[in-house]
């Protein structure tokens, strides 16, 4: 790239002119927490009820399990190339608009899923999810620029729990709608579409714009390419991203098949409620425990907590298929959820404290890039190995978790990050 094409950064005083000095970081955290929770709620319902939805559509049993993995991977296919652009647009123009856009698109996606009656229609709807991605890193950047340093670990841990809690509430709400109210699976997605519209309004009227300390200047495509190149050029960031991607990959390999374990243990009667118990109630309890990792990371360091969380998650993930009853499956899922919920805030903490300030916003904008890549590869791997049995994706995922913990343990602790 020539010197004229190199993106420039707008630092210091100019960036401060765009800030809202009276922005209360706790209010911002609350608004973003609800937004992230509702997003997780909707996506979790797709994961939780996708196998049952395909069965209702008449997909043959021999094709259904591979379809579960392959359709799950579609969620991230379209969104992955757009992630750097959303971050650039957020930093250049408005974080608030980018976050509101995500909630509106999610409402459209869930409405399309509710209206789907054929597998191809469902597949097309899931592809649209890619257009709603890219908001979590933007919210993280705003929280990082608003929260005081001594509360950063706690703020990130509280925000990190929003997604897991949404993933817990979604299946429970879906089970109530299907088994309690008798409305059927399409109604589950329609209700969540309405909640997404509400969160779009919440962000629009309940939050203020928070500008980054360094505002990028230049063409969006060049900035997006430069952001990816700049982030990946830092060896420390590459290592952290690799560990984050490993954790996501491990979970994505088997997560689409948790409802299948419930099906085989519980049977068809009350199936939605049983899925809600395992993927919902247990995950909710685990998510409420997970924020303890934030203060613990502040005290003893983010890396030791991350190592323990990955190791424990791997062991429990491999044990899930051995559960003999639905309550036992829910109990294992509870502890797994607590450990897995610790992973994200620990990685966010490492990135927020070890990355130079001039690249920090770009890095946090791209923090979920490993998720999108793992979201394509993981379910595809699961679809390939599930032919060996429903337990195979969980055994493979557990092994990947454990490998990730060993990799973190072997990494040298970096010195204080130096500015570029």
Tab-separated table of C-alpha atoms in Angstrom:
chain	number	residue	atom	x	y	z
A	1	UNK	CA	0.000	0.000	0.000
A	2	UNK	CA	1.397	3.421	-0.937
A	3	UNK	CA	1.970	6.181	1.580
A	4	UNK	CA	-0.965	8.148	0.185
A	5	UNK	CA	-3.281	5.201	0.751
A	6	UNK	CA	-2.214	4.652	4.355
A	7	UNK	CA	-5.095	5.473	6.745
A	8	UNK	CA	-4.403	8.172	9.305
A	9	UNK	CA	-5.651	8.377	12.881
A	10	UNK	CA	-7.221	11.387	14.529
A	11	UNK	CA	-5.945	11.392	18.121
A	12	UNK	CA	-6.220	13.292	21.357
A	13	UNK	CA	-7.954	16.671	21.434
A	14	UNK	CA	-10.047	16.182	18.304
A	15	UNK	CA	-11.357	12.877	19.586
A	16	UNK	CA	-12.147	14.468	22.938
A	17	UNK	CA	-14.334	17.017	21.178
A	18	UNK	CA	-16.599	14.192	20.050
A	19	UNK	CA	-16.943	12.684	23.531
A	20	UNK	CA	-19.969	13.011	25.793
A	21	UNK	CA	-18.359	14.079	29.100
A	22	UNK	CA	-21.481	13.332	31.104
A	23	UNK	CA	-21.876	9.783	29.810
A	24	UNK	CA	-22.513	7.551	32.828
A	25	UNK	CA	-20.676	4.313	32.127
A	26	UNK	CA	-23.120	2.377	34.329
A	27	UNK	CA	-26.106	3.539	32.276
A	28	UNK	CA	-24.259	2.694	29.081
A	29	UNK	CA	-23.362	-0.725	30.487
A	30	UNK	CA	-27.012	-1.337	31.379
A	31	UNK	CA	-28.300	-0.400	27.911
A	32	UNK	CA	-25.684	-2.515	26.161
A	33	UNK	CA	-26.245	-5.374	28.599
A	34	UNK	CA	-29.953	-5.557	27.706
A	35	UNK	CA	-29.164	-5.237	23.998
A	36	UNK	CA	-26.617	-8.043	24.094
A	37	UNK	CA	-28.904	-10.211	26.217
A	38	UNK	CA	-31.809	-9.929	23.761
A	39	UNK	CA	-29.489	-10.657	20.852
A	40	UNK	CA	-28.264	-13.793	22.627
A	41	UNK	CA	-31.868	-14.728	23.406
A	42	UNK	CA	-32.853	-14.753	19.749
A	43	UNK	CA	-29.770	-16.574	18.492
A	44	UNK	CA	-30.035	-19.161	21.278
A	45	UNK	CA	-33.581	-20.015	20.230
A	46	UNK	CA	-32.348	-20.743	16.727
A	47	UNK	CA	-29.660	-23.078	18.071
A	48	UNK	CA	-31.992	-24.689	20.628
A	49	UNK	CA	-34.948	-25.375	18.360
A	50	UNK	CA	-33.262	-25.844	14.971
A	51	UNK	CA	-33.309	-29.685	15.180
A	52	UNK	CA	-37.004	-29.711	16.113
A	53	UNK	CA	-37.824	-27.103	13.458
A	54	UNK	CA	-36.151	-29.232	10.774
A	55	UNK	CA	-38.110	-32.259	11.965
A	56	UNK	CA	-41.368	-30.296	11.668
A	57	UNK	CA	-40.365	-29.366	8.115
A	58	UNK	CA	-40.121	-33.050	7.227
A	59	UNK	CA	-36.340	-33.381	6.829
A	60	UNK	CA	-35.469	-37.126	6.896
A	61	UNK	CA	-33.756	-38.249	10.102
A	62	UNK	CA	-30.629	-39.431	8.281
A	63	UNK	CA	-30.132	-35.935	6.878
A	64	UNK	CA	-31.298	-33.926	9.886
A	65	UNK	CA	-28.171	-34.119	12.090
A	66	UNK	CA	-25.726	-33.077	9.346
A	67	UNK	CA	-28.197	-30.332	8.380
A	68	UNK	CA	-28.127	-29.042	11.974
A	69	UNK	CA	-24.393	-28.424	11.774
A	70	UNK	CA	-24.338	-27.083	8.235
A	71	UNK	CA	-27.236	-24.665	8.787
A	72	UNK	CA	-25.629	-23.463	12.023
A	73	UNK	CA	-22.492	-22.534	10.093
A	74	UNK	CA	-24.534	-20.331	7.730
A	75	UNK	CA	-25.093	-17.891	10.596
A	76	UNK	CA	-21.535	-16.590	10.248
A	77	UNK	CA	-20.780	-16.972	6.523
A	78	UNK	CA	-22.099	-13.596	5.349
A	79	UNK	CA	-21.139	-11.641	8.457
A	80	UNK	CA	-17.465	-12.528	8.695
A	81	UNK	CA	-16.208	-10.340	5.794
A	82	UNK	CA	-18.242	-7.363	7.074
A	83	UNK	CA	-16.893	-7.364	10.639
A	84	UNK	CA	-13.927	-5.027	9.962
A	85	UNK	CA	-16.193	-2.586	8.117
A	86	UNK	CA	-18.717	-2.328	10.954
A	87	UNK	CA	-15.893	-1.484	13.339
A	88	UNK	CA	-14.475	1.171	11.011
A	89	UNK	CA	-17.877	2.753	10.411
A	90	UNK	CA	-18.559	2.759	14.146
A	91	UNK	CA	-15.276	4.517	14.943
A	92	UNK	CA	-15.520	6.966	12.030
A	93	UNK	CA	-19.175	7.893	12.271
A	94	UNK	CA	-21.273	6.444	15.087
A	95	UNK	CA	-21.051	3.463	17.398
A	96	UNK	CA	-24.661	4.047	18.374
A	97	UNK	CA	-25.974	3.754	14.812
A	98	UNK	CA	-24.024	0.538	14.168
A	99	UNK	CA	-25.417	-1.056	17.347
A	100	UNK	CA	-28.982	0.045	16.544
A	101	UNK	CA	-28.597	-1.393	13.034
A	102	UNK	CA	-27.764	-4.786	14.514
A	103	UNK	CA	-30.931	-4.910	16.619
A	104	UNK	CA	-33.120	-3.932	13.654
A	105	UNK	CA	-31.567	-6.585	11.412
A	106	UNK	CA	-32.041	-9.220	14.113
A	107	UNK	CA	-35.755	-8.390	14.216
A	108	UNK	CA	-35.970	-8.917	10.450
A	109	UNK	CA	-34.040	-12.201	10.671
A	110	UNK	CA	-36.207	-13.652	13.435
A	111	UNK	CA	-39.377	-12.642	11.598
A	112	UNK	CA	-38.066	-14.414	8.480
A	113	UNK	CA	-37.269	-17.549	10.500
A	114	UNK	CA	-40.785	-17.481	11.955
A	115	UNK	CA	-42.250	-17.362	8.441
A	116	UNK	CA	-40.031	-20.163	7.059
A	117	UNK	CA	-41.857	-23.349	6.083
A	118	UNK	CA	-39.195	-25.074	3.948
A	119	UNK	CA	-35.528	-25.857	4.702
A	120	UNK	CA	-34.319	-23.566	1.904
A	121	UNK	CA	-36.324	-20.679	3.354
A	122	UNK	CA	-34.792	-21.332	6.758
A	123	UNK	CA	-31.303	-21.441	5.232
A	124	UNK	CA	-31.856	-18.090	3.500
A	125	UNK	CA	-33.077	-16.577	6.772
A	126	UNK	CA	-30.013	-17.817	8.642
A	127	UNK	CA	-27.722	-16.274	6.033
A	128	UNK	CA	-29.249	-12.885	6.874
A	129	UNK	CA	-27.923	-13.176	10.432
A	130	UNK	CA	-24.529	-12.239	9.034
A	131	UNK	CA	-25.822	-8.712	8.455
A	132	UNK	CA	-26.556	-8.236	12.165
A	133	UNK	CA	-23.087	-9.208	13.404
A	134	UNK	CA	-20.292	-6.840	14.388
A	135	UNK	CA	-21.928	-5.009	17.292
A	136	UNK	CA	-20.366	-6.729	20.306
A	137	UNK	CA	-16.870	-5.412	19.679
A	138	UNK	CA	-18.316	-1.933	19.162
A	139	UNK	CA	-20.132	-2.109	22.508
A	140	UNK	CA	-16.950	-3.359	24.162
A	141	UNK	CA	-15.044	-0.392	22.775
A	142	UNK	CA	-17.617	2.060	24.141
A	143	UNK	CA	-17.562	0.402	27.563
A	144	UNK	CA	-13.759	0.422	27.576
A	145	UNK	CA	-13.732	4.157	26.777
A	146	UNK	CA	-16.317	4.941	29.483
A	147	UNK	CA	-15.525	2.713	32.473
A	148	UNK	CA	-12.793	3.678	34.973
A	149	UNK	CA	-9.688	1.518	34.768
A	150	UNK	CA	-10.091	0.099	38.271
A	151	UNK	CA	-13.608	-1.110	37.390
A	152	UNK	CA	-12.759	-2.418	33.939
A	153	UNK	CA	-12.567	-6.108	34.861
A	154	UNK	CA	-15.898	-5.968	36.671
A	155	UNK	CA	-17.576	-4.004	33.860
A	156	UNK	CA	-16.349	-6.438	31.218
A	157	UNK	CA	-17.394	-9.433	33.321
A	158	UNK	CA	-20.898	-8.019	33.841
A	159	UNK	CA	-21.235	-7.297	30.134
A	160	UNK	CA	-19.769	-10.691	29.297
A	161	UNK	CA	-22.571	-12.341	31.265
A	162	UNK	CA	-25.256	-10.681	29.122
A	163	UNK	CA	-24.806	-13.025	26.178
A	164	UNK	CA	-24.844	-16.234	28.259
A	165	UNK	CA	-27.908	-15.020	30.164
A	166	UNK	CA	-29.639	-14.297	26.864
A	167	UNK	CA	-28.689	-17.761	25.660
A	168	UNK	CA	-30.231	-19.110	28.865
A	169	UNK	CA	-33.463	-17.121	28.794
A	170	UNK	CA	-34.154	-17.819	25.108
A	171	UNK	CA	-34.770	-21.593	25.353
A	172	UNK	CA	-36.725	-21.220	28.620
A	173	UNK	CA	-38.996	-18.634	27.015
A	174	UNK	CA	-39.319	-20.835	23.939
A	175	UNK	CA	-40.248	-23.862	26.042
A	176	UNK	CA	-42.967	-21.856	27.787
A	177	UNK	CA	-44.365	-20.574	24.483
A	178	UNK	CA	-44.441	-24.060	22.909
A	179	UNK	CA	-45.382	-26.342	25.820
A	180	UNK	CA	-47.071	-23.829	28.111
A	181	UNK	CA	-49.023	-21.697	25.667
A	182	UNK	CA	-49.145	-24.182	22.788
A	183	UNK	CA	-48.294	-21.544	20.210
A	184	UNK	CA	-45.681	-23.517	18.251
A	185	UNK	CA	-42.111	-22.804	17.220
A	186	UNK	CA	-42.861	-19.964	14.733
A	187	UNK	CA	-44.357	-17.943	17.594
A	188	UNK	CA	-41.104	-18.293	19.545
A	189	UNK	CA	-39.182	-16.454	16.852
A	190	UNK	CA	-41.945	-13.884	16.315
A	191	UNK	CA	-41.896	-12.879	19.996
A	192	UNK	CA	-38.124	-12.482	19.924
A	193	UNK	CA	-38.391	-10.327	16.804
A	194	UNK	CA	-40.568	-7.943	18.803
A	195	UNK	CA	-38.017	-7.855	21.624
A	196	UNK	CA	-35.296	-6.955	19.124
A	197	UNK	CA	-37.330	-3.989	17.919
A	198	UNK	CA	-37.596	-2.862	21.547
A	199	UNK	CA	-33.822	-3.003	22.037
A	200	UNK	CA	-33.272	-0.932	18.901
A	201	UNK	CA	-35.457	1.758	20.460
A	202	UNK	CA	-33.630	1.393	23.786
A	203	UNK	CA	-30.233	2.057	22.215
A	204	UNK	CA	-31.604	4.926	20.137
A	205	UNK	CA	-33.155	6.833	23.051
A	206	UNK	CA	-31.396	5.426	26.122
A	207	UNK	CA	-27.707	5.834	25.277
A	208	UNK	CA	-25.353	8.586	24.220
A	209	UNK	CA	-22.652	8.480	21.617
A	210	UNK	CA	-19.201	7.553	22.958
A	211	UNK	CA	-16.410	8.388	20.552
A	212	UNK	CA	-13.115	6.476	20.619
A	213	UNK	CA	-9.958	8.241	21.851
A	214	UNK	CA	-8.417	7.702	18.403
A	215	UNK	CA	-10.701	8.417	15.428
A	216	UNK	CA	-9.633	6.884	12.088
A	217	UNK	CA	-9.514	9.036	8.973
A	218	UNK	CA	-9.441	7.696	5.425
A	219	UNK	CA	-11.344	5.393	3.102
A	220	UNK	CA	-13.395	2.736	4.838
A	221	UNK	CA	-12.021	-0.220	2.871
A	222	UNK	CA	-8.453	0.907	3.453
A	223	UNK	CA	-9.164	1.453	7.139
A	224	UNK	CA	-10.806	-1.958	7.445
A	225	UNK	CA	-7.873	-3.679	5.754
A	226	UNK	CA	-5.450	-1.609	7.809
A	227	UNK	CA	-7.275	-2.493	11.030
A	228	UNK	CA	-7.061	-6.214	10.329
A	229	UNK	CA	-3.430	-5.929	9.258
A	230	UNK	CA	-2.522	-3.779	12.251
A	231	UNK	CA	-4.225	-6.081	14.732
A	232	UNK	CA	-2.758	-9.261	13.282
A	233	UNK	CA	0.707	-7.701	13.066
A	234	UNK	CA	0.919	-7.655	16.869
A	235	UNK	CA	2.184	-11.081	18.056
A	236	UNK	CA	0.502	-10.686	21.442
A	237	UNK	CA	-2.872	-9.949	19.846
A	238	UNK	CA	-2.442	-12.850	17.435
A	239	UNK	CA	-1.882	-15.222	20.337
A	240	UNK	CA	-4.897	-13.931	22.256
A	241	UNK	CA	-7.090	-14.103	19.152
A	242	UNK	CA	-5.902	-17.659	18.524
A	243	UNK	CA	-6.886	-18.720	22.044
A	244	UNK	CA	-10.252	-16.957	21.748
A	245	UNK	CA	-10.833	-18.666	18.409
A	246	UNK	CA	-9.905	-22.030	19.907
A	247	UNK	CA	-12.452	-21.637	22.708
A	248	UNK	CA	-15.169	-20.628	20.249
A	249	UNK	CA	-14.248	-23.450	17.893
A	250	UNK	CA	-14.534	-25.995	20.695
A	251	UNK	CA	-17.995	-24.781	21.645
A	252	UNK	CA	-19.256	-24.393	18.082
A	253	UNK	CA	-18.317	-27.967	17.176
A	254	UNK	CA	-20.933	-29.412	19.527
A	255	UNK	CA	-23.327	-26.662	20.632
A	256	UNK	CA	-25.860	-27.328	17.826
A	257	UNK	CA	-26.193	-30.913	19.106
A	258	UNK	CA	-27.129	-30.192	22.741
A	259	UNK	CA	-30.856	-30.325	21.813
A	260	UNK	CA	-30.205	-33.706	20.192
A	261	UNK	CA	-28.885	-35.050	23.514
A	262	UNK	CA	-32.062	-33.782	25.169
A	263	UNK	CA	-34.225	-35.435	22.502
A	264	UNK	CA	-32.619	-38.819	23.072
A	265	UNK	CA	-32.912	-38.684	26.857
A	266	UNK	CA	-36.319	-37.024	27.198
A	267	UNK	CA	-38.365	-38.122	24.177
A	268	UNK	CA	-40.917	-36.010	22.279
A	269	UNK	CA	-43.307	-35.227	25.170
A	270	UNK	CA	-42.406	-31.886	26.719
A	271	UNK	CA	-39.337	-31.681	24.519
A	272	UNK	CA	-39.248	-27.872	24.281
A	273	UNK	CA	-39.415	-27.498	28.060
A	274	UNK	CA	-36.655	-30.080	28.513
A	275	UNK	CA	-34.483	-28.165	26.060
A	276	UNK	CA	-35.276	-25.019	28.022
A	277	UNK	CA	-34.141	-26.722	31.230
A	278	UNK	CA	-30.793	-27.838	29.817
A	279	UNK	CA	-29.937	-24.979	27.458
A	280	UNK	CA	-31.822	-22.408	29.513
A	281	UNK	CA	-32.152	-22.831	33.268
A	282	UNK	CA	-28.740	-24.447	33.710
A	283	UNK	CA	-27.042	-21.871	31.499
A	284	UNK	CA	-28.776	-19.041	33.384
A	285	UNK	CA	-27.459	-20.236	36.725
A	286	UNK	CA	-24.020	-20.684	35.230
A	287	UNK	CA	-24.085	-17.223	33.668
A	288	UNK	CA	-24.961	-15.651	37.014
A	289	UNK	CA	-21.904	-17.327	38.544
A	290	UNK	CA	-19.585	-16.341	35.685
A	291	UNK	CA	-19.175	-12.616	36.648
A	292	UNK	CA	-17.193	-13.761	39.687
A	293	UNK	CA	-14.370	-14.305	37.218
A	294	UNK	CA	-14.077	-10.535	36.625
A	295	UNK	CA	-13.045	-9.487	40.146
A	296	UNK	CA	-10.973	-12.671	40.403
A	297	UNK	CA	-9.144	-11.678	37.229
A	298	UNK	CA	-8.586	-8.188	38.647
A	299	UNK	CA	-6.956	-9.745	41.727
A	300	UNK	CA	-4.860	-12.662	40.456
A	301	UNK	CA	-4.606	-11.902	36.741
A	302	UNK	CA	-6.661	-12.664	33.650
A	303	UNK	CA	-4.417	-15.459	32.355
A	304	UNK	CA	-4.600	-17.850	35.351
A	305	UNK	CA	-8.399	-17.546	35.425
A	306	UNK	CA	-8.561	-18.143	31.662
A	307	UNK	CA	-6.438	-21.302	31.909
A	308	UNK	CA	-8.635	-22.789	34.630
A	309	UNK	CA	-11.844	-21.917	32.787
A	310	UNK	CA	-10.713	-23.547	29.535
A	311	UNK	CA	-9.483	-26.702	31.252
A	312	UNK	CA	-12.646	-27.174	33.301
A	313	UNK	CA	-14.895	-26.420	30.329
A	314	UNK	CA	-13.125	-29.056	28.236
A	315	UNK	CA	-13.564	-31.788	30.837
A	316	UNK	CA	-17.247	-31.040	31.367
A	317	UNK	CA	-17.974	-30.689	27.646
A	318	UNK	CA	-16.724	-34.222	27.058
A	319	UNK	CA	-18.929	-35.495	29.911
A	320	UNK	CA	-22.205	-34.082	28.545
A	321	UNK	CA	-23.116	-37.114	26.356
A	322	UNK	CA	-22.679	-39.446	29.359
A	323	UNK	CA	-25.480	-37.790	31.355
A	324	UNK	CA	-28.196	-40.419	32.047
A	325	UNK	CA	-31.087	-38.022	32.760
A	326	UNK	CA	-32.207	-34.534	31.795
A	327	UNK	CA	-31.492	-33.122	35.310
A	328	UNK	CA	-27.985	-34.615	35.210
A	329	UNK	CA	-27.429	-33.127	31.764
A	330	UNK	CA	-28.645	-29.765	33.070
A	331	UNK	CA	-26.310	-29.951	36.087
A	332	UNK	CA	-23.244	-30.580	33.922
A	333	UNK	CA	-24.354	-27.826	31.548
A	334	UNK	CA	-24.687	-25.426	34.500
A	335	UNK	CA	-21.063	-25.811	35.586
A	336	UNK	CA	-19.864	-25.763	31.980
A	337	UNK	CA	-21.759	-22.524	31.351
A	338	UNK	CA	-20.187	-20.882	34.400
A	339	UNK	CA	-16.684	-21.796	33.244
A	340	UNK	CA	-17.260	-20.918	29.598
A	341	UNK	CA	-18.835	-17.607	30.606
A	342	UNK	CA	-15.537	-16.632	32.233
A	343	UNK	CA	-13.551	-17.045	29.004
A	344	UNK	CA	-14.832	-13.977	27.138
A	345	UNK	CA	-14.306	-11.375	29.897
A	346	UNK	CA	-10.816	-12.710	30.567
A	347	UNK	CA	-9.904	-12.344	26.878
A	348	UNK	CA	-11.517	-8.891	26.779
A	349	UNK	CA	-9.447	-7.955	29.817
A	350	UNK	CA	-6.212	-9.138	28.207
A	351	UNK	CA	-6.926	-7.194	25.036
A	352	UNK	CA	-8.009	-4.065	26.910
A	353	UNK	CA	-4.886	-3.979	29.084
A	354	UNK	CA	-2.124	-5.350	26.832
A	355	UNK	CA	-2.930	-3.603	23.536
A	356	UNK	CA	-1.579	-0.059	22.897
A	357	UNK	CA	-4.262	2.620	23.216
A	358	UNK	CA	-3.977	3.741	19.580
A	359	UNK	CA	-4.923	0.241	18.385
A	360	UNK	CA	-7.214	-0.770	21.231
A	361	UNK	CA	-10.513	0.322	19.671
A	362	UNK	CA	-9.671	-1.444	16.389
A	363	UNK	CA	-8.746	-4.597	18.291
A	364	UNK	CA	-11.934	-4.629	20.349
A	365	UNK	CA	-13.988	-3.979	17.203
A	366	UNK	CA	-12.448	-7.122	15.695
A	367	UNK	CA	-12.458	-9.214	18.863
A	368	UNK	CA	-15.232	-11.475	17.574
A	369	UNK	CA	-13.552	-12.160	14.247
A	370	UNK	CA	-12.277	-15.492	15.682
A	371	UNK	CA	-15.875	-16.303	16.647
A	372	UNK	CA	-17.139	-15.847	13.106
A	373	UNK	CA	-14.364	-17.968	11.662
A	374	UNK	CA	-14.937	-20.658	14.290
A	375	UNK	CA	-18.681	-20.337	13.724
A	376	UNK	CA	-18.201	-21.512	10.144
A	377	UNK	CA	-15.577	-24.186	10.801
A	378	UNK	CA	-16.937	-25.591	14.086
A	379	UNK	CA	-20.450	-26.656	13.055
A	380	UNK	CA	-19.051	-27.987	9.783
A	381	UNK	CA	-16.643	-30.206	11.732
A	382	UNK	CA	-19.536	-31.260	13.945
A	383	UNK	CA	-21.587	-32.217	10.901
A	384	UNK	CA	-18.696	-34.356	9.668
A	385	UNK	CA	-18.026	-36.253	12.918
A	386	UNK	CA	-21.647	-36.662	14.074
A	387	UNK	CA	-21.963	-39.672	11.772
A	388	UNK	CA	-19.849	-41.498	14.381
A	389	UNK	CA	-22.502	-40.790	17.008
A	390	UNK	CA	-24.048	-37.868	18.878
A	391	UNK	CA	-21.216	-37.961	21.442
A	392	UNK	CA	-18.473	-37.405	18.846
A	393	UNK	CA	-18.823	-33.590	18.542
A	394	UNK	CA	-18.649	-33.212	22.336
A	395	UNK	CA	-15.535	-35.356	22.670
A	396	UNK	CA	-13.818	-33.410	19.906
A	397	UNK	CA	-14.897	-30.083	21.386
A	398	UNK	CA	-13.648	-31.070	24.846
A	399	UNK	CA	-10.249	-31.977	23.432
A	400	UNK	CA	-10.016	-28.588	21.703
A	401	UNK	CA	-10.867	-26.772	24.960
A	402	UNK	CA	-8.116	-28.625	26.830
A	403	UNK	CA	-5.616	-27.928	24.049
A	404	UNK	CA	-6.473	-24.236	24.353
A	405	UNK	CA	-5.797	-24.208	28.097
A	406	UNK	CA	-2.399	-25.822	27.556
A	407	UNK	CA	-1.560	-23.270	24.868
A	408	UNK	CA	-2.380	-20.355	27.196
A	409	UNK	CA	-0.257	-21.899	29.950
A	410	UNK	CA	2.720	-22.084	27.572
A	411	UNK	CA	2.427	-18.463	26.434
A	412	UNK	CA	4.943	-16.026	27.958
A	413	UNK	CA	3.405	-13.134	29.837
A	414	UNK	CA	4.021	-10.014	27.714
A	415	UNK	CA	5.636	-6.872	29.031
A	416	UNK	CA	3.688	-3.623	29.247
A	417	UNK	CA	2.383	-2.831	25.770
A	418	UNK	CA	4.398	-0.166	24.022
A	419	UNK	CA	2.777	2.337	21.657
A	420	UNK	CA	3.400	1.922	17.957
